[in-house]
């Protein structure tokens, strides 16, 4: 008996056979071309990022403060987790009034963190393990204790007089914190501009010497082998050249992407056209050292983010955080919407950055009210979606915010808003005291949760460290840590998860509260299905799929029927359709 294939082929005319073969060749070539294009994709578009707040990660010398040697000692842990790139918040010379985001020496290391040698060793040790290491560059401003500022502030005629932004009279701009941004200096009888806190004066990038000095600092670290930079407050780099006043705004509360709010619209001190050009210039400096990551802290809507990335081709910053997700809602509809918008606005070859926690904002676990099941699902989304996941230290074990009084905070921010009652900030689902999200990493149940040999740590250890710590979760295969590790491992070994295209599947084909998307790489297809509700879900699925991973044993596929437990999720691999068998 003839097979179906033979029957179909024999009934075709010669011409049709030729066309059929040509189509097959075209299909084959385009799949090959996709492989080649993917192989050429820069590493930073396929990587996974782990953010370390050095002061809180691991204290190697027992002074209660985390340090660079501490990070080096924990690189094996990060490697075992499966994260490929480590981003360290700043450890450069600084008076530490904003814990390193106020730099007074760009090529020096703050003594409490170590030495230049330690920083070099960190780069070497990361590379030895096949990992990438990214430092934090604060280009927008320096500390007011930086020698550049001291000189600039000393008179109106010194050689650095024009290195910062000085004016005889303030205009009515407000800082990013919506507080006073102009600050008086008697020696010059003038005001300087600070986009953030008063002790962080903004540099004047219209002065070519400033640009050169900062590019020299960047080159200094690139020459030492660092794999790139996270860029602080990158959309504030340039200000309006003639300091035009900002407009008023009707908006009372601002949103993440919005420069309007609190009755004020910040326009003159953000998103200036020169900043987009500066991104390209910085990119070319970095490119001359090879493929280096430039990860921008930019608050803006997607079109604005695209301008920083390079509007028509990705020749600006290589990545920009998608901060909208710092206030995520644990709902399928919410993520459907977010993914849909990101796929439309930041399509390949650009890559969005999925980030749910950082050193400035509430931890994701706080937003999830400590619910481990939800945390596993959130990580599943972060690690299977198209884009670069960025995890904050401790997120992998479910560390939570540690509530502390605003009045005693080491973080300078709460002291700026002494009159704002805490319950209002709580109502908004935020915290002003960033100490709460920067507590020491919880390694084990020992002294200071294994973070330090001393109990006197710079910030207190969260009281939940006996339940939430690395050692305990490593022993429990059902823990969040093991789930995250398994997902990261899967991402490495199943190419569609890190490199594939992405298509969201229409929600009408799935029960309410279920989110599904397909990742496709060459001939391989993977389907991710997630239940964002507490109710069990069961439904039919057509096609030939096999289960690669499930959050719980309940999450499975049997004879074409998918079952998902409460906040469950599965990853399936296509065993048929595209394999031409
Ligand atoms: C943004 C950083 O993430 C934050 O921690 C810092 O305080 C400000 N920029 C000022 O540098």
JSON list of N, CA, C and O and ligand atoms in Angstrom, two decimals, residues 98 101 138 141 196 200 230 232-233 297 359-360 434 438, ligand 1:
[
{"chain": "A", "resi": 98, "resn": "UNK", "atom": "N", "xyz": [24.35, 58.17, 49.82]},
{"chain": "A", "resi": 98, "resn": "UNK", "atom": "CA", "xyz": [23.31, 57.42, 49.10]},
{"chain": "A", "resi": 98, "resn": "UNK", "atom": "C", "xyz": [23.87, 56.04, 48.76]},
{"chain": "A", "resi": 98, "resn": "UNK", "atom": "O", "xyz": [23.62, 55.48, 47.71]},
{"chain": "A", "resi": 101, "resn": "UNK", "atom": "N", "xyz": [25.65, 55.57, 45.32]},
{"chain": "A", "resi": 101, "resn": "UNK", "atom": "CA", "xyz": [25.12, 56.30, 44.16]},
{"chain": "A", "resi": 101, "resn": "UNK", "atom": "C", "xyz": [25.52, 57.77, 44.23]},
{"chain": "A", "resi": 101, "resn": "UNK", "atom": "O", "xyz": [24.99, 58.62, 43.53]},
{"chain": "A", "resi": 138, "resn": "UNK", "atom": "N", "xyz": [27.30, 55.77, 37.52]},
{"chain": "A", "resi": 138, "resn": "UNK", "atom": "CA", "xyz": [26.42, 56.89, 37.84]},
{"chain": "A", "resi": 138, "resn": "UNK", "atom": "C", "xyz": [26.98, 58.10, 37.10]},
{"chain": "A", "resi": 138, "resn": "UNK", "atom": "O", "xyz": [27.87, 58.79, 37.60]},
{"chain": "A", "resi": 141, "resn": "UNK", "atom": "N", "xyz": [25.32, 62.35, 37.87]},
{"chain": "A", "resi": 141, "resn": "UNK", "atom": "CA", "xyz": [25.77, 63.23, 38.95]},
{"chain": "A", "resi": 141, "resn": "UNK", "atom": "C", "xyz": [26.96, 62.61, 39.67]},
{"chain": "A", "resi": 141, "resn": "UNK", "atom": "O", "xyz": [27.21, 61.42, 39.55]},
{"chain": "A", "resi": 196, "resn": "UNK", "atom": "N", "xyz": [18.51, 64.58, 41.76]},
{"chain": "A", "resi": 196, "resn": "UNK", "atom": "CA", "xyz": [18.04, 63.64, 42.80]},
{"chain": "A", "resi": 196, "resn": "UNK", "atom": "C", "xyz": [18.18, 64.31, 44.16]},
{"chain": "A", "resi": 196, "resn": "UNK", "atom": "O", "xyz": [17.48, 65.25, 44.47]},
{"chain": "A", "resi": 200, "resn": "UNK", "atom": "N", "xyz": [23.95, 65.35, 45.41]},
{"chain": "A", "resi": 200, "resn": "UNK", "atom": "CA", "xyz": [24.30, 64.67, 44.15]},
{"chain": "A", "resi": 200, "resn": "UNK", "atom": "C", "xyz": [24.17, 65.66, 42.97]},
{"chain": "A", "resi": 200, "resn": "UNK", "atom": "O", "xyz": [23.23, 65.58, 42.17]},
{"chain": "A", "resi": 230, "resn": "UNK", "atom": "N", "xyz": [25.40, 49.10, 34.15]},
{"chain": "A", "resi": 230, "resn": "UNK", "atom": "CA", "xyz": [24.03, 49.53, 34.38]},
{"chain": "A", "resi": 230, "resn": "UNK", "atom": "C", "xyz": [24.15, 51.05, 34.54]},
{"chain": "A", "resi": 230, "resn": "UNK", "atom": "O", "xyz": [25.09, 51.54, 35.18]},
{"chain": "A", "resi": 232, "resn": "UNK", "atom": "N", "xyz": [22.83, 54.60, 35.72]},
{"chain": "A", "resi": 232, "resn": "UNK", "atom": "CA", "xyz": [21.92, 55.26, 36.65]},
{"chain": "A", "resi": 232, "resn": "UNK", "atom": "C", "xyz": [21.29, 56.51, 36.02]},
{"chain": "A", "resi": 232, "resn": "UNK", "atom": "O", "xyz": [21.97, 57.29, 35.36]},
{"chain": "A", "resi": 233, "resn": "UNK", "atom": "N", "xyz": [20.01, 56.69, 36.23]},
{"chain": "A", "resi": 233, "resn": "UNK", "atom": "CA", "xyz": [19.27, 57.92, 35.84]},
{"chain": "A", "resi": 233, "resn": "UNK", "atom": "C", "xyz": [19.64, 58.40, 34.44]},
{"chain": "A", "resi": 233, "resn": "UNK", "atom": "O", "xyz": [19.91, 59.58, 34.23]},
{"chain": "A", "resi": 297, "resn": "UNK", "atom": "N", "xyz": [18.82, 52.80, 33.15]},
{"chain": "A", "resi": 297, "resn": "UNK", "atom": "CA", "xyz": [17.70, 53.15, 34.04]},
{"chain": "A", "resi": 297, "resn": "UNK", "atom": "C", "xyz": [17.02, 54.35, 33.39]},
{"chain": "A", "resi": 297, "resn": "UNK", "atom": "O", "xyz": [17.55, 55.46, 33.42]},
{"chain": "A", "resi": 359, "resn": "UNK", "atom": "N", "xyz": [16.77, 47.52, 44.19]},
{"chain": "A", "resi": 359, "resn": "UNK", "atom": "CA", "xyz": [17.20, 48.10, 45.46]},
{"chain": "A", "resi": 359, "resn": "UNK", "atom": "C", "xyz": [16.45, 49.37, 45.83]},
{"chain": "A", "resi": 359, "resn": "UNK", "atom": "O", "xyz": [16.74, 49.98, 46.87]},
{"chain": "A", "resi": 360, "resn": "UNK", "atom": "N", "xyz": [15.53, 49.80, 44.98]},
{"chain": "A", "resi": 360, "resn": "UNK", "atom": "CA", "xyz": [14.79, 51.04, 45.24]},
{"chain": "A", "resi": 360, "resn": "UNK", "atom": "C", "xyz": [13.32, 50.80, 45.57]},
{"chain": "A", "resi": 360, "resn": "UNK", "atom": "O", "xyz": [12.67, 51.68, 46.12]},
{"chain": "A", "resi": 434, "resn": "UNK", "atom": "N", "xyz": [14.18, 52.73, 51.65]},
{"chain": "A", "resi": 434, "resn": "UNK", "atom": "CA", "xyz": [14.76, 51.65, 50.84]},
{"chain": "A", "resi": 434, "resn": "UNK", "atom": "C", "xyz": [15.61, 50.69, 51.67]},
{"chain": "A", "resi": 434, "resn": "UNK", "atom": "O", "xyz": [15.98, 49.63, 51.19]},
{"chain": "A", "resi": 438, "resn": "UNK", "atom": "N", "xyz": [16.85, 46.29, 51.40]},
{"chain": "A", "resi": 438, "resn": "UNK", "atom": "CA", "xyz": [18.30, 46.13, 51.24]},
{"chain": "A", "resi": 438, "resn": "UNK", "atom": "C", "xyz": [18.91, 45.35, 52.39]},
{"chain": "A", "resi": 438, "resn": "UNK", "atom": "O", "xyz": [20.11, 45.45, 52.64]},
{"chain": "B", "resi": 1, "resn": "LIG", "atom": "C1", "xyz": [18.66, 55.54, 40.98]},
{"chain": "B", "resi": 1, "resn": "LIG", "atom": "C2", "xyz": [19.26, 54.48, 41.86]},
{"chain": "B", "resi": 1, "resn": "LIG", "atom": "O1", "xyz": [18.68, 53.25, 41.55]},
{"chain": "B", "resi": 1, "resn": "LIG", "atom": "C3", "xyz": [19.01, 54.90, 43.29]},
{"chain": "B", "resi": 1, "resn": "LIG", "atom": "O2", "xyz": [19.33, 53.90, 44.20]},
{"chain": "B", "resi": 1, "resn": "LIG", "atom": "C4", "xyz": [19.80, 56.16, 43.55]},
{"chain": "B", "resi": 1, "resn": "LIG", "atom": "O3", "xyz": [19.52, 56.61, 44.85]},
{"chain": "B", "resi": 1, "resn": "LIG", "atom": "C5", "xyz": [19.43, 57.24, 42.54]},
{"chain": "B", "resi": 1, "resn": "LIG", "atom": "N1", "xyz": [19.37, 56.77, 41.20]},
{"chain": "B", "resi": 1, "resn": "LIG", "atom": "C6", "xyz": [20.43, 58.35, 42.57]},
{"chain": "B", "resi": 1, "resn": "LIG", "atom": "O4", "xyz": [21.65, 57.93, 42.03]}
]
